[in-house]
Amino acid sequence: MIENKTKQYLQEHGFENLNLKAVLFDMDGVLFDSMPTHAHAWKETSDHYNLGLSESEAYENEGRTAKSTLNILFQRNEGRDVTEEEVKEIYAYKIKVYNKYNVETVPMKGAAELLSKIRKDGFQIILVTGSGQDTLMDRLEKFYPGIFTKDVMITAKNVKRGKPDPEPYLQGLKCANVHPWEAIVIENAPLGVRSGVRAGIFTVAVNTGPIDDEKLLGEGANLLYHSMQELSDNWEELRKNIQ
Ligand code: CA
């Protein structure tokens, strides 16, 4: 089954073969189980302002800026774009709600195991996240010690256009000094999958949230797993097909 997927990928891109050298990891929803809090905060904010956003929609919009998400809702509800003032007010409310719930960051189950397998295999590990939080390094070092140093990280601070633009993952390739057929992307969000696919990279979706698999496959994900643990359990089989 994986063999068919890789064949299809190679045909679509006109590449000769996959020759894995680097694994590009998204962070929220892949390495950290941080999405439930974000989605919950968005839902509560939406209820407060009567915006009609569902929790599942919050997941689908993961990776978008607050303004872009609010524009979608305002267009749907009122047929107009959101104003800068409304963005400011509503986003401030969302942050307040988020901070109220912001318990200790939880690592995603199976992620540490997968990282250690990949490291043992000798592949490069690169982080490609839309987050620009200053506490990023501390969190990564705490749960995944010695893996994510500054020179293997593409964050919001390194790119002009975030996901779903391909730029973050193109930067990831550059950082690893590899071609698209020498890497894979691990992503949980539809917009993140779109970014990886548009960068020409074999993109593995891990559906760690409540959205339909179809949303991720529809964005062009080449493979899909339902948890990081499942991906880790199947890593050896996947690796055989991409090296
Ligand atoms: Ca994510």
XYZ file of N, CA and C and ligand atoms in Angstrom:
730
model
N 0.823 -1.199 0.000
C 0.000 0.000 0.000
C 0.873 1.272 0.000
N 1.891 1.301 0.879
C 2.790 2.462 0.896
C 3.509 2.576 -0.439
N 3.863 1.402 -1.001
C 4.575 1.381 -2.275
C 3.778 2.085 -3.374
N 2.460 1.849 -3.387
C 1.610 2.520 -4.378
C 1.615 4.025 -4.191
N 1.616 4.442 -2.918
C 1.578 5.879 -2.599
C 2.872 6.568 -3.030
N 3.987 5.895 -2.804
C 5.255 6.520 -3.193
C 5.366 6.561 -4.719
N 4.888 5.497 -5.366
C 4.922 5.451 -6.830
C 4.118 6.611 -7.416
N 2.941 6.800 -6.838
C 2.046 7.873 -7.288
C 2.710 9.247 -7.094
N 3.351 9.424 -5.934
C 4.044 10.683 -5.641
C 5.149 10.955 -6.664
N 5.954 9.927 -6.936
C 7.079 10.081 -7.867
C 6.589 10.424 -9.275
N 5.503 9.743 -9.670
C 4.935 10.003 -10.999
C 4.447 11.440 -11.113
N 3.691 11.878 -10.091
C 3.119 13.224 -10.101
C 4.186 14.301 -10.213
N 5.320 14.062 -9.561
C 6.360 15.094 -9.516
C 7.466 14.895 -10.544
N 7.434 13.746 -11.210
C 8.485 13.466 -12.177
C 9.833 13.220 -11.517
N 9.823 12.713 -10.284
C 11.071 12.373 -9.592
C 11.369 10.895 -9.819
N 12.670 10.543 -9.772
C 13.038 9.159 -10.032
C 12.807 8.242 -8.848
N 13.287 8.668 -7.689
C 13.023 7.891 -6.483
C 13.136 8.729 -5.213
N 12.541 8.198 -4.161
C 12.656 8.831 -2.852
C 13.951 8.339 -2.218
N 14.672 9.260 -1.618
C 15.952 8.903 -1.014
C 16.078 9.683 0.289
N 15.425 9.183 1.323
C 15.237 9.952 2.558
C 16.535 10.375 3.238
N 16.611 11.686 3.504
C 17.740 12.223 4.258
C 17.278 13.088 5.432
N 16.068 13.657 5.314
C 15.597 14.564 6.370
C 14.095 14.417 6.613
N 13.708 14.527 7.873
C 12.295 14.491 8.243
C 11.918 15.859 8.811
N 10.930 16.502 8.165
C 10.522 17.847 8.561
C 9.265 17.766 9.428
N 9.397 18.175 10.680
C 8.308 18.053 11.647
C 7.573 19.365 11.878
N 6.255 19.336 11.789
C 5.424 20.403 12.319
C 5.457 20.255 13.859
N 5.002 21.275 14.581
C 5.105 21.196 16.049
C 3.752 20.994 16.762
N 2.878 22.031 16.707
C 1.599 21.930 17.437
C 0.714 20.866 16.804
N 0.257 19.928 17.604
C -0.590 18.858 17.076
C 0.212 17.688 16.541
N 1.554 17.828 16.527
C 2.431 16.736 16.080
C 3.381 16.356 17.220
N 4.147 17.340 17.690
C 5.077 17.086 18.796
C 4.430 17.392 20.150
N 3.496 18.357 20.126
C 2.797 18.726 21.363
C 1.294 18.611 21.175
N 0.634 18.156 22.231
C -0.816 18.001 22.193
C -1.465 19.329 22.603
N -1.175 20.371 21.864
C -1.572 21.726 22.251
C -2.829 22.218 21.542
N -3.285 21.455 20.541
C -4.420 21.937 19.750
C -5.758 21.968 20.483
N -6.045 20.995 21.362
C -7.344 21.056 22.051
C -7.559 22.389 22.768
N -6.508 22.915 23.402
C -6.644 24.188 24.121
C -6.909 25.330 23.149
N -6.170 25.355 22.029
C -6.387 26.404 21.019
C -7.820 26.338 20.472
N -8.253 25.148 20.114
C -9.576 24.978 19.510
C -10.669 25.354 20.502
N -10.458 24.961 21.751
C -11.419 25.254 22.808
C -11.537 26.759 23.030
N -10.402 27.429 23.041
C -10.383 28.892 23.246
C -11.083 29.593 22.085
N -10.869 29.100 20.863
C -11.543 29.692 19.699
C -13.054 29.499 19.779
N -13.461 28.290 20.193
C -14.892 27.981 20.290
C -15.560 28.892 21.322
N -14.916 29.046 22.478
C -15.491 29.865 23.540
C -15.570 31.342 23.103
N -14.541 31.790 22.385
C -14.527 33.163 21.874
C -15.651 33.354 20.858
N -15.816 32.373 20.006
C -16.870 32.428 18.994
C -18.251 32.489 19.642
N -18.436 31.689 20.688
C -19.720 31.699 21.397
C -19.983 33.079 22.013
N -18.943 33.666 22.584
C -19.071 34.974 23.234
C -19.486 36.049 22.221
N -18.892 36.005 21.033
C -19.181 37.023 20.008
C -20.214 36.555 18.983
N -20.754 35.351 19.201
C -21.769 34.817 18.306
C -21.285 34.692 16.852
N -20.127 34.056 16.690
C -19.509 33.985 15.362
C -19.820 32.674 14.624
N -20.352 31.700 15.374
C -20.767 30.458 14.720
C -19.641 29.526 14.292
N -18.508 29.591 14.987
C -17.381 28.696 14.666
C -17.508 27.404 15.470
N -17.365 26.259 14.798
C -17.393 24.992 15.535
C -15.969 24.630 15.938
N -15.859 23.728 16.920
C -14.530 23.329 17.371
C -13.777 22.626 16.236
N -14.527 21.867 15.444
C -13.901 21.161 14.333
C -13.372 22.148 13.283
N -14.098 23.242 13.093
C -13.646 24.288 12.168
C -12.362 24.950 12.671
N -12.270 25.070 13.992
C -11.059 25.659 14.573
C -9.838 24.829 14.187
N -10.014 23.505 14.156
C -8.920 22.615 13.744
C -8.607 22.774 12.261
N -9.691 22.888 11.473
C -9.479 23.012 10.031
C -8.714 24.280 9.683
N -8.887 25.330 10.497
C -8.226 26.602 10.226
C -6.876 26.730 10.915
N -6.436 25.645 11.566
C -5.152 25.679 12.261
C -4.053 26.143 11.310
N -3.285 27.112 11.772
C -2.190 27.605 10.937
C -2.520 28.953 10.315
N -3.806 29.255 10.192
C -4.195 30.568 9.676
C -3.931 31.633 10.726
N -3.759 32.881 10.279
C -3.680 33.981 11.254
C -5.086 34.210 11.797
N -5.166 34.881 12.953
C -6.466 35.172 13.567
C -7.326 35.991 12.601
N -6.708 36.951 11.941
C -7.446 37.825 11.024
C -8.062 37.033 9.871
N -7.285 36.123 9.331
C -7.753 35.321 8.212
C -8.936 34.442 8.635
N -8.840 33.845 9.824
C -9.939 33.025 10.345
C -11.184 33.878 10.559
N -11.003 35.064 11.149
C -12.143 35.941 11.438
C -12.781 36.462 10.146
N -11.973 36.706 9.140
C -12.513 37.141 7.855
C -13.480 36.111 7.288
N -13.094 34.841 7.393
C -13.961 33.770 6.899
C -15.308 33.813 7.621
N -15.262 33.979 8.954
C -16.493 33.989 9.746
C -17.341 35.227 9.462
N -16.701 36.386 9.361
C -17.448 37.627 9.108
C -18.068 37.629 7.710
N -17.333 37.076 6.763
C -17.893 36.979 5.410
C -19.127 36.085 5.419
N -19.041 34.995 6.166
C -20.146 34.042 6.212
C -21.358 34.636 6.943
N -21.086 35.355 8.029
C -22.188 35.871 8.851
C -22.766 37.172 8.325
N -21.866 38.060 7.863
C -22.325 39.418 7.548
C -21.971 39.855 6.126
N -21.276 38.980 5.394
C -20.912 39.323 4.022
C -19.905 40.451 3.924
N -19.059 40.587 4.954
C -18.013 41.622 4.912
C -16.753 41.130 5.634
N -15.628 41.823 5.377
C -14.388 41.506 6.094
C -14.454 42.045 7.520
N -13.660 41.459 8.380
C -13.553 41.933 9.759
C -12.700 43.211 9.756
N -12.964 44.131 10.674
C -12.133 45.347 10.757
C -10.936 45.084 11.660
N -9.916 45.928 11.540
C -8.713 45.776 12.380
C -9.074 45.849 13.863
N -9.997 46.769 14.194
C -10.398 46.916 15.600
C -11.080 45.666 16.133
N -11.931 45.079 15.286
C -12.609 43.849 15.697
C -11.591 42.723 15.896
N -10.611 42.643 15.002
C -9.576 41.611 15.137
C -8.878 41.764 16.480
N -8.490 42.996 16.767
C -7.772 43.286 18.011
C -8.570 42.839 19.225
N -9.841 43.246 19.247
C -10.683 42.956 20.408
C -10.926 41.446 20.551
N -11.310 40.817 19.441
C -11.677 39.399 19.505
C -10.447 38.533 19.798
N -9.312 38.892 19.183
C -8.096 38.100 19.413
C -7.603 38.251 20.852
N -7.752 39.459 21.398
C -7.364 39.671 22.805
C -8.219 38.799 23.715
N -9.487 38.689 23.372
C -10.392 37.842 24.163
C -9.952 36.383 24.071
N -9.618 35.959 22.842
C -9.179 34.561 22.640
C -7.931 34.244 23.475
N -6.989 35.174 23.482
C -5.757 34.958 24.252
C -6.068 34.846 25.746
N -7.010 35.683 26.200
C -7.410 35.649 27.610
C -7.995 34.277 27.959
N -8.872 33.789 27.097
C -9.476 32.475 27.331
C -8.399 31.391 27.293
N -7.512 31.486 26.289
C -6.445 30.485 26.141
C -5.587 30.428 27.400
N -5.212 31.606 27.888
C -4.360 31.650 29.086
C -5.051 31.079 30.311
N -6.363 31.222 30.331
C -7.148 30.671 31.439
C -7.005 29.138 31.460
N -6.941 28.545 30.256
C -6.861 27.088 30.152
C -5.441 26.567 30.017
N -4.524 27.501 29.832
C -3.183 27.083 29.447
C -2.451 26.314 30.544
N -2.779 25.064 30.593
C -2.103 24.179 31.533
C -0.733 23.816 30.965
N 0.000 23.027 31.666
C 1.331 22.586 31.225
C 1.266 21.949 29.830
N 2.218 22.295 28.968
C 2.273 21.701 27.634
C 2.478 20.190 27.729
N 1.695 19.472 26.936
C 1.785 18.009 26.972
C 2.425 17.503 25.678
N 3.488 16.681 25.773
C 4.065 16.124 24.545
C 3.098 15.123 23.923
N 3.138 14.989 22.599
C 2.249 14.052 21.911
C 2.764 12.636 22.141
N 1.871 11.743 22.507
C 2.237 10.352 22.767
C 2.818 9.731 21.482
N 3.949 9.085 21.609
C 4.575 8.416 20.472
C 5.619 9.263 19.761
N 5.601 10.593 20.014
C 6.511 11.492 19.290
C 7.976 11.265 19.682
N 8.229 11.135 20.993
C 9.614 10.949 21.457
C 10.187 9.641 20.903
N 9.353 8.608 20.884
C 9.774 7.301 20.383
C 10.133 7.389 18.892
N 9.278 8.085 18.128
C 9.526 8.242 16.696
C 10.813 9.030 16.449
N 10.990 10.120 17.187
C 12.192 10.944 17.023
C 13.454 10.124 17.301
N 13.390 9.287 18.303
C 14.591 8.519 18.639
C 14.882 7.458 17.574
N 13.828 6.899 16.974
C 14.033 5.946 15.869
C 14.679 6.645 14.671
N 14.165 7.842 14.350
C 14.662 8.581 13.182
C 16.118 8.987 13.387
N 16.408 9.383 14.620
C 17.774 9.780 14.945
C 18.724 8.591 14.832
N 18.266 7.450 15.317
C 19.071 6.231 15.254
C 19.331 5.839 13.797
N 18.328 6.084 12.939
C 18.471 5.782 11.509
C 19.433 6.749 10.817
N 19.761 7.840 11.502
C 20.741 8.782 10.956
C 20.181 9.869 10.059
N 18.846 10.032 10.032
C 18.254 11.092 9.210
C 18.269 12.415 9.969
N 18.328 13.512 9.211
C 18.237 14.824 9.838
C 16.812 15.060 10.331
N 16.689 15.804 11.425
C 15.381 16.171 11.960
C 15.292 17.691 11.977
N 14.273 18.223 11.263
C 14.105 19.678 11.158
C 12.717 20.058 11.664
N 12.620 21.162 12.398
C 11.328 21.654 12.874
C 10.833 22.767 11.953
N 9.586 22.670 11.516
C 9.001 23.720 10.668
C 7.665 24.131 11.281
N 7.676 25.225 12.043
C 6.469 25.633 12.765
C 6.076 27.076 12.454
N 4.780 27.335 12.498
C 4.289 28.694 12.306
C 4.338 29.486 13.592
N 4.677 28.797 14.667
C 4.741 29.461 15.966
C 5.983 30.341 16.062
N 5.856 31.434 16.801
C 7.010 32.302 16.987
C 7.241 32.562 18.461
N 6.653 31.708 19.282
C 6.757 31.900 20.737
C 8.196 31.792 21.229
N 8.547 32.696 22.132
C 9.914 32.707 22.665
C 10.190 31.508 23.566
N 9.125 30.905 24.093
C 9.308 29.786 25.019
C 9.505 28.454 24.283
N 9.468 28.542 22.943
C 9.576 27.372 22.079
C 10.767 26.474 22.410
N 11.942 27.091 22.463
C 13.184 26.346 22.695
C 13.146 25.585 24.018
N 12.665 26.270 25.053
C 12.622 25.646 26.386
C 11.717 24.423 26.385
N 10.547 24.597 25.750
C 9.587 23.491 25.695
C 10.172 22.300 24.949
N 10.798 22.575 23.793
C 11.363 21.496 22.980
C 12.487 20.791 23.726
N 13.326 21.586 24.372
C 14.472 21.028 25.080
C 14.022 20.187 26.276
N 12.937 20.636 26.902
C 12.431 19.925 28.071
C 11.929 18.524 27.714
N 11.162 18.449 26.605
C 10.537 17.165 26.273
C 11.332 16.339 25.255
N 12.126 17.027 24.427
C 12.898 16.313 23.393
C 14.348 16.775 23.454
N 15.025 16.483 24.554
C 16.357 17.053 24.787
C 17.375 16.722 23.693
N 18.105 17.756 23.289
C 19.232 17.577 22.372
C 18.863 17.424 20.915
N 17.579 17.479 20.568
C 17.181 17.232 19.175
C 16.984 18.531 18.399
N 16.263 19.476 19.004
C 15.919 20.696 18.268
C 16.781 21.890 18.674
N 17.958 21.964 18.058
C 18.809 23.124 18.285
C 18.386 24.219 17.310
N 18.824 25.436 17.568
C 18.388 26.588 16.758
C 18.665 26.418 15.270
N 19.738 25.738 14.914
C 20.111 25.605 13.501
C 19.267 24.584 12.737
N 18.352 23.894 13.421
C 17.468 22.968 12.708
C 16.000 23.365 12.885
N 15.772 24.674 13.068
C 14.412 25.153 13.303
C 14.009 26.265 12.342
N 12.873 26.080 11.657
C 12.257 27.155 10.875
C 11.009 27.583 11.655
N 10.968 28.821 12.107
C 9.823 29.305 12.879
C 9.181 30.485 12.150
N 8.155 31.063 12.769
C 7.468 32.229 12.187
C 8.473 33.340 11.888
N 9.570 33.355 12.625
C 10.551 34.428 12.476
C 11.422 34.266 11.216
N 11.423 33.082 10.626
C 12.292 32.819 9.463
C 11.600 32.932 8.114
N 10.268 33.134 8.122
C 9.549 33.137 6.843
C 8.718 34.400 6.652
N 8.513 34.742 5.378
C 7.659 35.893 5.050
C 6.209 35.446 4.969
N 5.981 34.305 4.299
C 4.626 33.807 4.142
C 4.497 32.459 4.851
N 3.531 32.401 5.783
C 3.347 31.165 6.549
C 2.561 30.119 5.777
N 2.390 28.930 6.379
C 1.538 27.886 5.811
C 0.140 28.489 5.601
N -0.584 28.192 4.543
C -0.378 27.117 3.566
C 0.594 27.445 2.420
N 1.267 28.593 2.472
C 2.296 28.870 1.460
C 3.399 27.804 1.597
N 4.035 27.420 0.482
C 5.092 26.401 0.589
C 6.383 26.915 1.244
N 6.487 28.244 1.431
C 7.762 28.800 1.899
C 8.351 28.135 3.157
N 7.551 27.904 4.211
C 8.163 27.294 5.407
C 8.850 25.960 5.109
N 8.199 25.103 4.309
C 8.806 23.799 4.027
C 9.945 23.890 3.013
N 9.860 24.887 2.125
C 11.001 25.103 1.215
C 12.221 25.539 2.034
N 11.985 26.371 3.041
C 13.068 26.784 3.947
C 13.610 25.576 4.719
N 12.694 24.679 5.075
C 13.094 23.463 5.781
C 14.047 22.618 4.944
N 13.739 22.509 3.642
C 14.608 21.758 2.725
C 15.986 22.411 2.653
N 15.974 23.733 2.558
C 17.209 24.503 2.458
C 18.060 24.292 3.719
N 17.368 24.328 4.848
C 18.024 24.156 6.146
C 18.728 22.797 6.215
N 18.077 21.760 5.660
C 18.648 20.407 5.663
C 19.593 20.205 4.491
N 19.572 21.162 3.535
C 20.374 21.064 2.316
C 20.037 19.800 1.516
N 18.730 19.601 1.316
C 18.270 18.428 0.563
C 17.236 18.827 -0.491
N 16.987 17.919 -1.440
C 15.959 18.106 -2.462
C 14.616 17.611 -1.921
N 13.502 18.005 -2.578
C 12.181 17.562 -2.112
C 12.060 16.032 -1.998
N 12.680 15.297 -2.920
C 12.558 13.827 -2.902
C 13.487 13.184 -1.862
N 14.195 14.025 -1.125
C 15.064 13.497 -0.070
C 14.521 13.798 1.323
N 13.229 14.185 1.381
C 12.641 14.543 2.680
C 11.199 14.065 2.758
N 10.665 14.028 3.975
C 9.222 13.872 4.156
C 8.772 14.917 5.171
N 7.480 15.248 5.103
C 6.860 16.193 6.036
C 5.900 15.426 6.938
N 5.894 15.766 8.225
C 4.905 15.198 9.154
C 4.003 16.340 9.630
N 2.723 16.270 9.305
C 1.782 17.381 9.555
C 0.443 16.894 10.093
N -0.217 17.708 10.907
C -1.549 17.332 11.405
C -2.674 18.192 10.847
N -2.341 19.354 10.250
C -3.392 20.300 9.849
C -3.541 20.367 8.327
N -4.776 20.535 7.845
C -4.990 20.625 6.393
C -4.115 21.695 5.732
N -4.007 22.873 6.342
C -3.223 23.946 5.727
C -1.726 23.640 5.754
N -1.307 22.906 6.765
C 0.090 22.482 6.847
C 0.397 21.440 5.789
N -0.557 20.524 5.570
C -0.406 19.513 4.520
C -0.286 20.207 3.167
N -1.135 21.221 2.949
C -1.095 21.943 1.675
C 0.281 22.572 1.459
N 0.843 23.121 2.516
C 2.166 23.743 2.448
C 3.241 22.727 2.047
N 3.205 21.554 2.692
C 4.191 20.506 2.393
C 4.051 19.986 0.974
N 2.798 19.772 0.557
C 2.527 19.255 -0.783
C 2.983 20.262 -1.840
N 2.702 21.539 -1.588
C 3.084 22.568 -2.560
C 4.602 22.749 -2.630
N 5.300 22.339 -1.570
C 6.762 22.380 -1.600
C 7.322 21.160 -2.337
N 6.422 20.266 -2.778
C 6.836 19.102 -3.560
C 7.348 17.947 -2.717
N 7.044 17.963 -1.426
C 7.578 16.952 -0.510
C 6.526 15.882 -0.206
N 6.972 14.629 -0.080
C 6.093 13.520 0.331
C 5.563 13.850 1.727
N 4.238 14.043 1.829
C 3.668 14.577 3.069
C 2.832 13.536 3.810
N 3.224 13.272 5.047
C 2.543 12.298 5.892
C 1.630 13.043 6.856
N 0.322 12.808 6.740
C -0.628 13.438 7.660
C -0.824 12.548 8.875
N -0.853 13.185 10.048
C -1.180 12.471 11.273
C -2.405 13.170 11.845
N -3.551 12.498 11.780
C -4.804 13.139 12.195
C -4.980 13.017 13.709
N -4.418 13.979 14.439
C -4.448 13.924 15.905
C -5.629 14.709 16.469
N -6.467 15.303 15.591
C -7.608 16.090 16.053
C -8.927 15.471 15.638
N -10.023 16.234 15.728
C -11.354 15.684 15.437
C -11.809 15.853 13.985
N -10.935 16.332 13.089
C -11.393 16.579 11.723
C -11.446 15.279 10.912
N -12.215 15.309 9.814
C -12.312 14.125 8.949
C -10.999 13.884 8.216
N -10.657 12.609 8.051
C -9.456 12.248 7.283
C -9.481 12.892 5.902
N -10.695 12.992 5.346
C -10.844 13.517 3.984
C -10.283 14.925 3.822
N -10.368 15.713 4.914
C -9.854 17.093 4.860
C -8.343 17.077 4.604
N -7.666 16.117 5.215
C -6.209 16.022 5.073
C -5.837 15.377 3.739
N -6.563 14.330 3.376
C -6.297 13.653 2.103
C -6.643 14.572 0.941
N -7.699 15.378 1.124
C -8.119 16.318 0.087
C -7.078 17.389 -0.203
N -6.229 17.667 0.776
C -5.147 18.641 0.575
C -3.931 17.999 -0.081
N -4.017 16.690 -0.306
C -2.951 16.011 -1.039
C -1.995 15.199 -0.174
N -2.364 14.941 1.090
C -1.500 14.116 1.944
C -1.231 12.779 1.257
N 0.025 12.332 1.248
C 0.385 11.105 0.551
C 0.081 9.862 1.377
N 0.115 10.022 2.696
C -0.193 8.922 3.607
C -0.895 9.519 4.805
N -1.667 8.691 5.526
C -2.326 9.205 6.726
C -2.283 8.187 7.861
N -1.912 8.661 9.032
C -1.985 7.850 10.251
C -2.900 8.562 11.233
N -3.369 7.825 12.252
C -4.336 8.432 13.173
C -3.730 8.859 14.503
N -2.450 8.602 14.694
C -1.775 9.095 15.892
C -0.274 9.033 15.647
N 0.481 9.755 16.450
C 1.932 9.699 16.342
C 2.422 8.314 16.758
N 1.675 7.689 17.689
C 2.048 6.335 18.103
C 1.921 5.363 16.927
N 0.840 5.520 16.164
C 0.631 4.641 15.005
C 1.740 4.851 13.965
N 2.111 6.113 13.774
C 3.199 6.408 12.830
C 4.508 5.795 13.331
N 4.755 5.952 14.620
C 5.977 5.386 15.199
C 5.989 3.861 15.061
N 4.852 3.234 15.332
C 4.750 1.775 15.222
C 5.000 1.303 13.783
N 4.652 2.157 12.828
C 4.788 1.769 11.414
C 6.017 2.380 10.744
N 6.880 3.009 11.548
C 8.022 3.728 10.981
C 8.934 2.843 10.128
N 9.227 1.642 10.637
C 10.165 0.761 9.924
C 9.637 0.420 8.522
N 8.335 0.163 8.446
C 7.722 -0.167 7.161
C 7.770 1.038 6.221
N 7.461 2.227 6.774
C 7.488 3.444 5.974
C 8.910 3.720 5.462
N 9.852 3.597 6.370
C 11.263 3.892 6.028
C 11.751 3.017 4.871
N 11.374 1.763 4.909
C 11.777 0.822 3.854
C 11.361 1.309 2.472
N 10.239 2.029 2.433
C 9.679 2.467 1.159
C 10.180 3.838 0.697
N 10.905 4.518 1.557
C 11.326 5.884 1.172
C 12.828 6.084 1.259
N 13.580 5.011 1.318
C 15.031 5.203 1.335
C 15.694 4.445 0.188
Ca 0.123 21.703 13.486
